Amino acid sequence: MAPREFDIEAIRADFPILGRPLPNGAKLAYLDNGATSQKPQAVINKLREVYETYNSNVHRGIHQLGDRVTVELEAAREKVQRFLGARESAEIIFTSGTTMSINLVANAWGRKFLKPGDEIVLNEMEHHANLVPWQQVAKATGAKLRFIPLTADGRLDESHFDRIITSKTKLITVTAMSNVLGTINPIQELTTRAKQVGAVIMVDGAQSVPHMLTNVLSPAIDFLAFSGHKIYGPTGIGVLYGRRELLTAMDPFMCGGNMIDEVKLESSTWGELPSKFEAGTLPIAEAIGLGAAIDYVQSIGFDAIHTQEIKLLERALRLLPQTSGVTVYGPSIEHRGAIVSFTVEKVHPHDLADLFDQKGVAVRAGHHCTMPLHEWLDVSATARASFAFYNTEAEVDALIDAIHYARHKFRLE
Ligand code: C6P
């Protein structure tokens, strides 16, 4: 289906929350999409449809509602499969989000296959969700963590790849897009390097999947994690894509109902993929809602999404540095997605976020679950504007006005 025409007002009208005044009466400028995105009416309607018309548990139902909900859930899985370009829907595991997807790989693959002397390659910009699980796995297995250094502008320093990615490397795990700097990492190059040394590559797609076309076969990555709530879908649902051979070789991460083949008192055997990794009742309506979110994103198309988000990014990267006291972190526009973190001299980011909120401008402030990156930046916290295709240039201007407002409140202008 051809994407619809990009009409920003019509698109904004699809998101009921964007048109509602805030409790203080201010007009919302929602620039916190990196934390979670807003939901279009189509997703809200889908959740309602599930609960109103065919709510039931999946797979176990031998009644009409159970049949219907199972069909809908598996249709959502197939949508995710096609969206990611995966070979088969059995390679799509529903999880609660990126964090759980990464923990699944760390525990079910890492603990089984890593041993002393093996190396896990990371870098300093990773979100805690793609760092802490690997610290735990390294402790448990004796594997070592290696970190690719960053360039001064916050990109992976490729001149260190030869030194860090070696025959000892068993896993490269990397975010496709930094949730703080917006940096887009060279997944193609890292995949090639991983294959050269016989390592597995895992991509944290939490920030990239909502904003750019992802194809797990090109470059051929082994694992990909993303969260439904950042791609205009419900909370509580996420995805792990895994290559069949790897998923087959792994043991289950969590055990219980749904994931077994046969259970005896002393031992059990596992179900087929993807059930083997889906113990217990899934977030059913949320998974179906994720399918609706993917339909919605595809109805707009990544070309239009990219064009709009780059326009916003360009404006933010031009206006922020022209604003007194502002320091912007991260690389130039060719190397980043629509996320901008910054500080304002003499105003703590938490105070900034508070004052912005009075004006209706919603941003995130803090370390954004990247404490090592903030140590590297040599600041304890930043403020972050993260854009979506439904944001407008007027909202970028509202951000700049809010900075002036905060500086004025602090008697800096
Ligand atoms: N980052 C942010 O405001 P979950 O919480 O499981 O949906 O996603 C975790 C996660 C993993 N990797 C990256 C790159 C992320 O950005 C996130 C979530 C949010 O930046 C919440 S801390």
Short mmCIF file of C-alpha atoms and ligand atoms in Angstrom, two decimals:
data_model
loop_
_atom_site.label_atom_id
_atom_site.label_comp_id
_atom_site.label_asym_id
_atom_site.label_seq_id
_atom_site.Cartn_x
_atom_site.Cartn_y
_atom_site.Cartn_z
CA MET A 1 0.00 0.00 0.00
CA ALA A 2 1.38 3.44 -0.95
CA PRO A 3 2.03 5.73 2.03
CA ARG A 4 -0.53 8.47 2.60
CA GLU A 5 0.28 12.08 1.87
CA PHE A 6 2.21 13.69 4.73
CA ASP A 7 -0.21 16.25 6.10
CA ILE A 8 1.08 17.25 9.53
CA GLU A 9 -2.27 18.55 10.81
CA ALA A 10 -4.06 15.36 9.78
CA ILE A 11 -1.31 13.29 11.36
CA ARG A 12 -1.46 15.24 14.61
CA ALA A 13 -5.21 14.75 14.66
CA ASP A 14 -4.56 10.98 14.73
CA PHE A 15 -3.00 11.39 18.21
CA PRO A 16 -5.75 12.52 20.62
CA ILE A 17 -3.34 13.51 23.38
CA LEU A 18 -1.55 16.06 21.18
CA GLY A 19 -4.64 18.24 20.96
CA ARG A 20 -5.50 18.25 24.67
CA PRO A 21 -4.45 21.15 26.88
CA LEU A 22 -2.28 20.19 29.85
CA PRO A 23 -3.70 20.39 33.41
CA ASN A 24 -2.11 23.85 33.79
CA GLY A 25 -3.81 24.97 30.57
CA ALA A 26 -0.58 25.07 28.54
CA LYS A 27 -0.44 23.70 25.01
CA LEU A 28 1.56 20.48 24.91
CA ALA A 29 4.81 20.31 22.95
CA TYR A 30 5.70 16.67 23.49
CA LEU A 31 9.44 16.33 22.95
CA ASP A 32 10.00 13.21 25.06
CA ASN A 33 9.48 10.57 22.40
CA GLY A 34 12.72 8.80 23.26
CA ALA A 35 11.19 7.90 26.62
CA THR A 36 7.87 6.83 25.15
CA SER A 37 5.85 7.90 22.13
CA GLN A 38 2.21 8.94 21.94
CA LYS A 39 -0.42 6.55 20.56
CA PRO A 40 -2.53 7.06 17.48
CA GLN A 41 -6.28 6.49 17.65
CA ALA A 42 -5.82 3.34 15.54
CA VAL A 43 -3.77 1.72 18.33
CA ILE A 44 -6.15 2.90 21.06
CA ASN A 45 -9.08 1.52 19.04
CA LYS A 46 -7.30 -1.80 18.55
CA LEU A 47 -6.80 -2.27 22.29
CA ARG A 48 -10.44 -1.46 22.83
CA GLU A 49 -11.51 -3.86 20.08
CA VAL A 50 -9.58 -6.70 21.69
CA TYR A 51 -11.09 -6.16 25.13
CA GLU A 52 -14.59 -5.46 23.84
CA THR A 53 -14.94 -8.20 21.28
CA TYR A 54 -12.56 -11.15 21.56
CA ASN A 55 -10.62 -10.93 24.81
CA SER A 56 -9.46 -14.38 25.78
CA ASN A 57 -6.20 -16.21 26.42
CA VAL A 58 -4.29 -17.38 23.38
CA HIS A 59 -3.38 -20.88 22.27
CA ARG A 60 -5.17 -22.60 25.10
CA GLY A 61 -8.64 -21.54 24.10
CA ILE A 62 -10.78 -24.17 22.50
CA HIS A 63 -13.58 -21.70 22.04
CA GLN A 64 -14.35 -19.05 19.45
CA LEU A 65 -12.85 -16.15 21.38
CA GLY A 66 -9.64 -18.08 21.93
CA ASP A 67 -9.44 -18.90 18.25
CA ARG A 68 -9.96 -15.29 17.23
CA VAL A 69 -7.44 -13.83 19.65
CA THR A 70 -4.86 -16.41 18.60
CA VAL A 71 -5.34 -15.52 14.95
CA GLU A 72 -4.96 -11.81 15.77
CA LEU A 73 -1.85 -12.37 17.88
CA GLU A 74 -0.15 -14.48 15.23
CA ALA A 75 -1.12 -11.91 12.58
CA ALA A 76 0.65 -9.27 14.71
CA ARG A 77 3.72 -11.51 14.91
CA GLU A 78 3.72 -11.85 11.13
CA LYS A 79 3.45 -8.07 10.79
CA VAL A 80 6.53 -7.69 12.98
CA GLN A 81 8.30 -10.35 10.92
CA ARG A 82 7.59 -8.55 7.64
CA PHE A 83 8.39 -5.16 9.19
CA LEU A 84 11.85 -6.41 10.20
CA GLY A 85 12.40 -8.47 7.06
CA ALA A 86 12.88 -11.66 9.11
CA ARG A 87 12.72 -15.05 7.40
CA GLU A 88 9.98 -16.53 9.57
CA SER A 89 7.59 -15.46 12.28
CA ALA A 90 8.99 -18.11 14.65
CA GLU A 91 12.06 -15.87 14.94
CA ILE A 92 9.92 -13.11 16.49
CA ILE A 93 9.69 -13.49 20.27
CA PHE A 94 7.26 -11.27 22.14
CA THR A 95 8.76 -9.86 25.33
CA SER A 96 7.85 -7.00 27.64
CA GLY A 97 10.30 -4.61 25.97
CA THR A 98 13.89 -3.99 24.93
CA THR A 99 15.15 -4.55 28.47
CA MET A 100 13.66 -8.01 28.66
CA SER A 101 14.76 -8.87 25.13
CA ILE A 102 18.37 -8.07 25.99
CA ASN A 103 18.16 -9.89 29.31
CA LEU A 104 16.78 -12.90 27.46
CA VAL A 105 19.81 -13.01 25.17
CA ALA A 106 22.25 -12.28 28.01
CA ASN A 107 20.87 -15.11 30.11
CA ALA A 108 19.82 -17.72 27.56
CA TRP A 109 22.68 -17.22 25.09
CA GLY A 110 25.41 -15.47 27.12
CA ARG A 111 25.41 -17.73 30.15
CA LYS A 112 25.32 -20.85 28.00
CA PHE A 113 27.90 -20.00 25.37
CA LEU A 114 30.40 -17.58 26.93
CA LYS A 115 33.43 -18.82 28.87
CA PRO A 116 36.55 -17.37 30.51
CA GLY A 117 38.74 -15.60 27.97
CA ASP A 118 35.82 -14.73 25.67
CA GLU A 119 35.16 -11.06 25.06
CA ILE A 120 31.94 -9.04 24.81
CA VAL A 121 32.37 -5.82 22.83
CA LEU A 122 30.36 -2.82 24.02
CA ASN A 123 30.92 0.93 24.09
CA GLU A 124 30.42 3.84 26.45
CA MET A 125 27.18 5.14 24.95
CA GLU A 126 25.07 2.05 25.72
CA HIS A 127 21.87 2.36 27.74
CA HIS A 128 22.06 0.52 31.07
CA ALA A 129 19.72 -2.09 29.56
CA ASN A 130 22.49 -3.06 27.16
CA LEU A 131 25.30 -2.82 29.68
CA VAL A 132 24.27 -4.12 33.10
CA PRO A 133 22.99 -7.54 31.87
CA TRP A 134 26.37 -8.08 30.20
CA GLN A 135 28.23 -7.09 33.37
CA GLN A 136 26.29 -9.82 35.17
CA VAL A 137 26.96 -12.36 32.43
CA ALA A 138 30.66 -11.48 32.44
CA LYS A 139 30.76 -12.03 36.21
CA ALA A 140 29.01 -15.37 35.90
CA THR A 141 31.00 -16.74 32.96
CA GLY A 142 34.45 -15.16 33.28
CA ALA A 143 34.04 -13.40 29.92
CA LYS A 144 35.57 -9.95 29.64
CA LEU A 145 33.90 -6.67 28.64
CA ARG A 146 35.73 -4.54 26.07
CA PHE A 147 34.65 -1.00 25.20
CA ILE A 148 35.06 0.74 21.86
CA PRO A 149 36.14 4.33 22.70
CA LEU A 150 34.14 7.29 21.42
CA THR A 151 35.33 10.16 19.25
CA ALA A 152 35.18 13.65 20.75
CA ASP A 153 31.80 14.25 19.07
CA GLY A 154 30.29 11.03 20.44
CA ARG A 155 30.62 8.44 17.67
CA LEU A 156 32.23 5.01 17.87
CA ASP A 157 35.92 5.51 17.10
CA GLU A 158 36.39 3.13 14.18
CA SER A 159 40.17 3.42 14.39
CA HIS A 160 39.96 1.09 17.43
CA PHE A 161 37.89 -1.63 15.75
CA ASP A 162 40.96 -3.71 14.75
CA ARG A 163 42.35 -3.62 18.29
CA ILE A 164 39.06 -4.36 20.09
CA ILE A 165 37.26 -6.75 17.75
CA THR A 166 39.49 -9.85 17.63
CA SER A 167 39.29 -13.63 17.56
CA LYS A 168 38.46 -13.46 21.29
CA THR A 169 35.28 -11.48 20.54
CA LYS A 170 32.21 -13.68 20.90
CA LEU A 171 29.59 -10.93 20.94
CA ILE A 172 29.30 -7.36 19.71
CA THR A 173 26.30 -5.63 21.23
CA VAL A 174 25.49 -2.08 20.23
CA THR A 175 22.70 0.43 20.09
CA ALA A 176 21.74 1.39 16.54
CA MET A 177 20.96 4.90 17.82
CA SER A 178 22.06 6.52 21.08
CA ASN A 179 19.21 7.63 23.32
CA VAL A 180 21.28 10.65 24.43
CA LEU A 181 23.56 11.75 21.61
CA GLY A 182 21.32 10.54 18.79
CA THR A 183 24.41 8.95 17.24
CA ILE A 184 23.60 6.43 14.52
CA ASN A 185 26.10 3.62 14.78
CA PRO A 186 27.70 1.76 11.84
CA ILE A 187 25.76 -1.50 12.14
CA GLN A 188 26.79 -2.65 8.66
CA GLU A 189 30.50 -2.31 9.47
CA LEU A 190 30.12 -3.93 12.90
CA THR A 191 28.17 -6.82 11.40
CA THR A 192 30.92 -7.39 8.84
CA ARG A 193 33.53 -7.29 11.62
CA ALA A 194 31.52 -9.69 13.76
CA LYS A 195 31.26 -12.19 10.90
CA GLN A 196 34.99 -11.88 10.17
CA VAL A 197 35.88 -12.98 13.72
CA GLY A 198 33.01 -15.47 14.10
CA ALA A 199 31.16 -13.39 16.70
CA VAL A 200 27.45 -12.88 17.23
CA ILE A 201 26.02 -9.35 16.80
CA MET A 202 23.14 -7.99 18.81
CA VAL A 203 21.51 -4.65 18.01
CA ASP A 204 19.57 -2.57 20.53
CA GLY A 205 16.94 -1.03 18.27
CA ALA A 206 14.95 0.74 21.01
CA GLN A 207 15.62 4.18 19.52
CA SER A 208 16.27 3.30 15.89
CA VAL A 209 13.37 1.01 14.96
CA PRO A 210 10.71 3.76 15.34
CA HIS A 211 12.64 6.14 13.10
CA MET A 212 14.30 4.20 10.30
CA LEU A 213 13.77 1.16 8.15
CA THR A 214 15.25 -1.93 9.78
CA ASN A 215 16.02 -5.14 7.95
CA VAL A 216 17.54 -7.92 10.02
CA LEU A 217 18.89 -9.65 6.92
CA SER A 218 20.63 -6.59 5.51
CA PRO A 219 23.02 -6.31 7.25
CA ALA A 220 22.48 -9.82 8.62
CA ILE A 221 22.33 -9.32 12.36
CA ASP A 222 21.80 -12.10 14.88
CA PHE A 223 19.63 -10.48 17.52
CA LEU A 224 17.55 -7.30 17.53
CA ALA A 225 15.60 -5.86 20.46
CA PHE A 226 12.99 -3.12 20.43
CA SER A 227 10.06 -1.81 22.49
CA GLY A 228 6.47 -1.39 21.35
CA HIS A 229 5.87 1.76 23.37
CA LYS A 230 8.54 3.77 21.55
CA ILE A 231 7.03 2.95 18.15
CA TYR A 232 3.56 4.35 18.91
CA GLY A 233 2.39 1.01 20.31
CA PRO A 234 1.33 -0.01 23.82
CA THR A 235 3.61 -0.34 26.83
CA GLY A 236 4.43 -3.82 28.12
CA ILE A 237 5.17 -5.33 24.72
CA GLY A 238 8.53 -5.69 23.04
CA VAL A 239 10.26 -7.84 20.51
CA LEU A 240 13.33 -9.98 20.30
CA TYR A 241 14.29 -11.05 16.82
CA GLY A 242 16.75 -13.93 16.88
CA ARG A 243 18.22 -16.02 14.10
CA ARG A 244 16.63 -19.49 14.22
CA GLU A 245 19.90 -21.41 14.67
CA LEU A 246 20.82 -19.30 17.68
CA LEU A 247 17.38 -19.45 19.28
CA THR A 248 17.29 -23.20 18.75
CA ALA A 249 20.65 -23.70 20.46
CA MET A 250 19.61 -21.59 23.48
CA ASP A 251 17.84 -22.89 26.55
CA PRO A 252 14.71 -21.11 27.80
CA PHE A 253 15.18 -17.97 29.86
CA MET A 254 11.94 -18.23 31.81
CA CYS A 255 9.98 -21.39 32.44
CA GLY A 256 6.32 -22.14 33.07
CA GLY A 257 3.19 -22.51 31.02
CA ASN A 258 3.13 -22.23 27.23
CA MET A 259 6.86 -22.89 26.68
CA ILE A 260 6.96 -26.64 27.25
CA ASP A 261 6.52 -29.69 25.08
CA GLU A 262 6.23 -32.37 27.77
CA VAL A 263 6.48 -32.04 31.53
CA LYS A 264 7.28 -34.89 33.90
CA LEU A 265 7.77 -34.51 37.63
CA GLU A 266 11.55 -34.44 37.36
CA SER A 267 12.18 -32.92 33.93
CA SER A 268 10.63 -31.22 30.92
CA THR A 269 11.17 -30.63 27.22
CA TRP A 270 10.64 -27.37 25.42
CA GLY A 271 8.09 -26.24 22.90
CA GLU A 272 8.89 -25.04 19.40
CA LEU A 273 9.94 -21.49 18.62
CA PRO A 274 8.70 -18.94 19.51
CA SER A 275 6.79 -20.53 22.45
CA LYS A 276 10.03 -21.78 24.03
CA PHE A 277 10.79 -18.16 24.98
CA GLU A 278 7.25 -17.05 25.80
CA ALA A 279 6.53 -18.53 29.23
CA GLY A 280 3.22 -17.58 30.81
CA THR A 281 0.45 -15.39 29.43
CA LEU A 282 1.69 -12.84 26.93
CA PRO A 283 0.63 -9.18 26.88
CA ILE A 284 -1.95 -10.21 24.30
CA ALA A 285 -3.84 -7.01 23.58
CA GLU A 286 -0.54 -5.12 23.61
CA ALA A 287 0.99 -7.43 21.01
CA ILE A 288 -2.07 -6.98 18.79
CA GLY A 289 -1.84 -3.22 19.45
CA LEU A 290 1.80 -3.32 18.34
CA GLY A 291 0.60 -4.80 15.05
CA ALA A 292 -1.74 -1.81 14.66
CA ALA A 293 1.14 0.58 15.46
CA ILE A 294 3.28 -1.01 12.75
CA ASP A 295 0.41 -0.66 10.27
CA TYR A 296 0.15 3.00 11.24
CA VAL A 297 3.88 3.69 10.86
CA GLN A 298 3.89 1.96 7.50
CA SER A 299 0.91 4.02 6.37
CA ILE A 300 3.10 7.10 6.83
CA GLY A 301 6.31 5.48 5.58
CA PHE A 302 9.89 5.90 6.74
CA ASP A 303 10.75 8.33 3.92
CA ALA A 304 8.19 10.84 5.18
CA ILE A 305 9.08 10.13 8.81
CA HIS A 306 12.76 10.78 8.07
CA THR A 307 12.07 13.97 6.12
CA GLN A 308 9.99 15.46 8.92
CA GLU A 309 12.30 14.40 11.74
CA ILE A 310 15.41 15.69 9.96
CA LYS A 311 13.69 19.02 9.42
CA LEU A 312 13.07 19.27 13.17
CA LEU A 313 16.57 18.10 14.01
CA GLU A 314 18.12 20.60 11.61
CA ARG A 315 16.18 23.43 13.24
CA ALA A 316 17.06 22.31 16.77
CA LEU A 317 20.76 21.88 15.92
CA ARG A 318 20.80 25.34 14.34
CA LEU A 319 18.85 27.25 17.02
CA LEU A 320 20.08 25.61 20.22
CA PRO A 321 23.75 26.59 19.82
CA GLN A 322 22.64 30.16 19.00
CA THR A 323 20.89 30.36 22.37
CA SER A 324 22.97 31.85 25.19
CA GLY A 325 24.41 29.38 27.69
CA VAL A 326 23.44 26.26 25.73
CA THR A 327 25.85 23.38 25.07
CA VAL A 328 24.69 20.65 22.69
CA TYR A 329 26.18 17.15 22.86
CA GLY A 330 26.67 14.63 20.09
CA PRO A 331 27.67 14.51 16.44
CA SER A 332 26.64 16.58 13.44
CA ILE A 333 23.37 15.96 11.66
CA GLU A 334 24.71 13.38 9.13
CA HIS A 335 25.54 11.03 12.01
CA ARG A 336 22.45 11.32 14.16
CA GLY A 337 18.75 10.74 14.52
CA ALA A 338 16.23 13.18 15.96
CA ILE A 339 17.50 13.37 19.53
CA VAL A 340 19.29 16.38 21.02
CA SER A 341 20.71 16.49 24.53
CA PHE A 342 21.96 19.74 25.92
CA THR A 343 22.76 21.70 29.05
CA VAL A 344 22.15 25.34 29.91
CA GLU A 345 24.89 27.02 31.90
CA LYS A 346 24.00 27.64 35.57
CA VAL A 347 20.61 25.84 35.36
CA HIS A 348 20.35 22.20 36.40
CA PRO A 349 18.58 20.03 33.77
CA HIS A 350 15.91 19.05 36.32
CA ASP A 351 15.11 22.74 36.90
CA LEU A 352 15.04 23.22 33.15
CA ALA A 353 12.57 20.40 32.68
CA ASP A 354 10.40 21.79 35.48
CA LEU A 355 10.33 25.28 34.00
CA PHE A 356 9.79 23.96 30.47
CA ASP A 357 6.82 22.03 31.81
CA GLN A 358 5.20 25.27 32.96
CA LYS A 359 5.23 26.24 29.28
CA GLY A 360 3.94 22.86 28.14
CA VAL A 361 7.27 21.67 26.74
CA ALA A 362 7.86 18.06 27.80
CA VAL A 363 11.50 16.94 27.75
CA ARG A 364 13.47 14.45 29.79
CA ALA A 365 16.22 15.46 32.21
CA GLY A 366 18.77 13.33 34.03
CA HIS A 367 21.28 10.69 33.00
CA HIS A 368 18.75 8.90 30.75
CA CYS A 369 19.97 5.49 32.02
CA THR A 370 23.44 6.17 30.62
CA MET A 371 25.58 7.00 33.64
CA PRO A 372 28.90 5.97 32.00
CA LEU A 373 28.11 8.16 28.99
CA HIS A 374 27.40 11.14 31.25
CA GLU A 375 30.69 10.48 33.04
CA TRP A 376 32.35 10.54 29.63
CA LEU A 377 30.52 13.81 28.81
CA ASP A 378 31.69 15.09 32.20
CA VAL A 379 28.22 16.25 33.24
CA SER A 380 25.94 14.65 35.81
CA ALA A 381 22.81 15.23 33.76
CA THR A 382 21.50 16.65 30.50
CA ALA A 383 18.15 17.83 29.20
CA ARG A 384 16.94 15.93 26.14
CA ALA A 385 14.53 16.77 23.35
CA SER A 386 13.59 13.71 21.31
CA PHE A 387 11.38 14.21 18.27
CA ALA A 388 8.74 12.23 16.43
CA PHE A 389 7.21 12.80 12.98
CA TYR A 390 4.18 14.47 14.59
CA ASN A 391 6.29 17.25 16.07
CA THR A 392 6.41 20.64 14.38
CA GLU A 393 8.95 23.36 13.82
CA ALA A 394 6.78 25.57 16.07
CA GLU A 395 7.44 23.06 18.86
CA VAL A 396 11.19 23.40 18.32
CA ASP A 397 10.69 27.15 18.66
CA ALA A 398 8.65 26.56 21.83
CA LEU A 399 11.68 24.69 23.22
CA ILE A 400 13.94 27.65 22.47
CA ASP A 401 11.42 30.05 24.05
CA ALA A 402 11.28 27.78 27.10
CA ILE A 403 15.08 28.01 27.46
CA HIS A 404 14.82 31.81 27.45
CA TYR A 405 12.03 31.56 30.02
CA ALA A 406 14.21 29.36 32.27
CA ARG A 407 17.21 31.66 31.91
CA HIS A 408 15.00 34.61 32.72
CA LYS A 409 13.69 32.84 35.85
CA PHE A 410 17.30 32.26 36.91
CA ARG A 411 18.03 35.94 36.19
CA LEU A 412 20.50 35.03 33.49
CA GLU A 413 18.84 37.28 30.95
N1 C6P B 1 15.23 4.51 26.97
C1 C6P B 1 14.85 6.84 27.40
O1 C6P B 1 14.20 7.78 27.85
P1 C6P B 1 12.60 -0.29 27.67
O2 C6P B 1 12.57 0.52 28.92
O3 C6P B 1 12.86 -1.74 27.93
O4 C6P B 1 11.43 -0.05 26.79
O5 C6P B 1 13.84 0.28 26.81
C2 C6P B 1 15.13 0.29 27.36
C3 C6P B 1 16.08 0.98 26.44
C4 C6P B 1 17.09 0.26 25.84
N2 C6P B 1 17.93 0.82 24.95
C5 C6P B 1 17.84 2.12 24.63
C6 C6P B 1 18.79 2.69 23.62
C7 C6P B 1 16.85 2.91 25.21
O6 C6P B 1 16.77 4.20 24.87
C8 C6P B 1 15.96 2.34 26.15
C9 C6P B 1 14.92 3.16 26.83
C10 C6P B 1 14.30 5.45 27.54
O7 C6P B 1 15.93 7.01 26.85
C11 C6P B 1 13.93 5.13 28.96
S1 C6P B 1 15.35 5.10 30.02
#
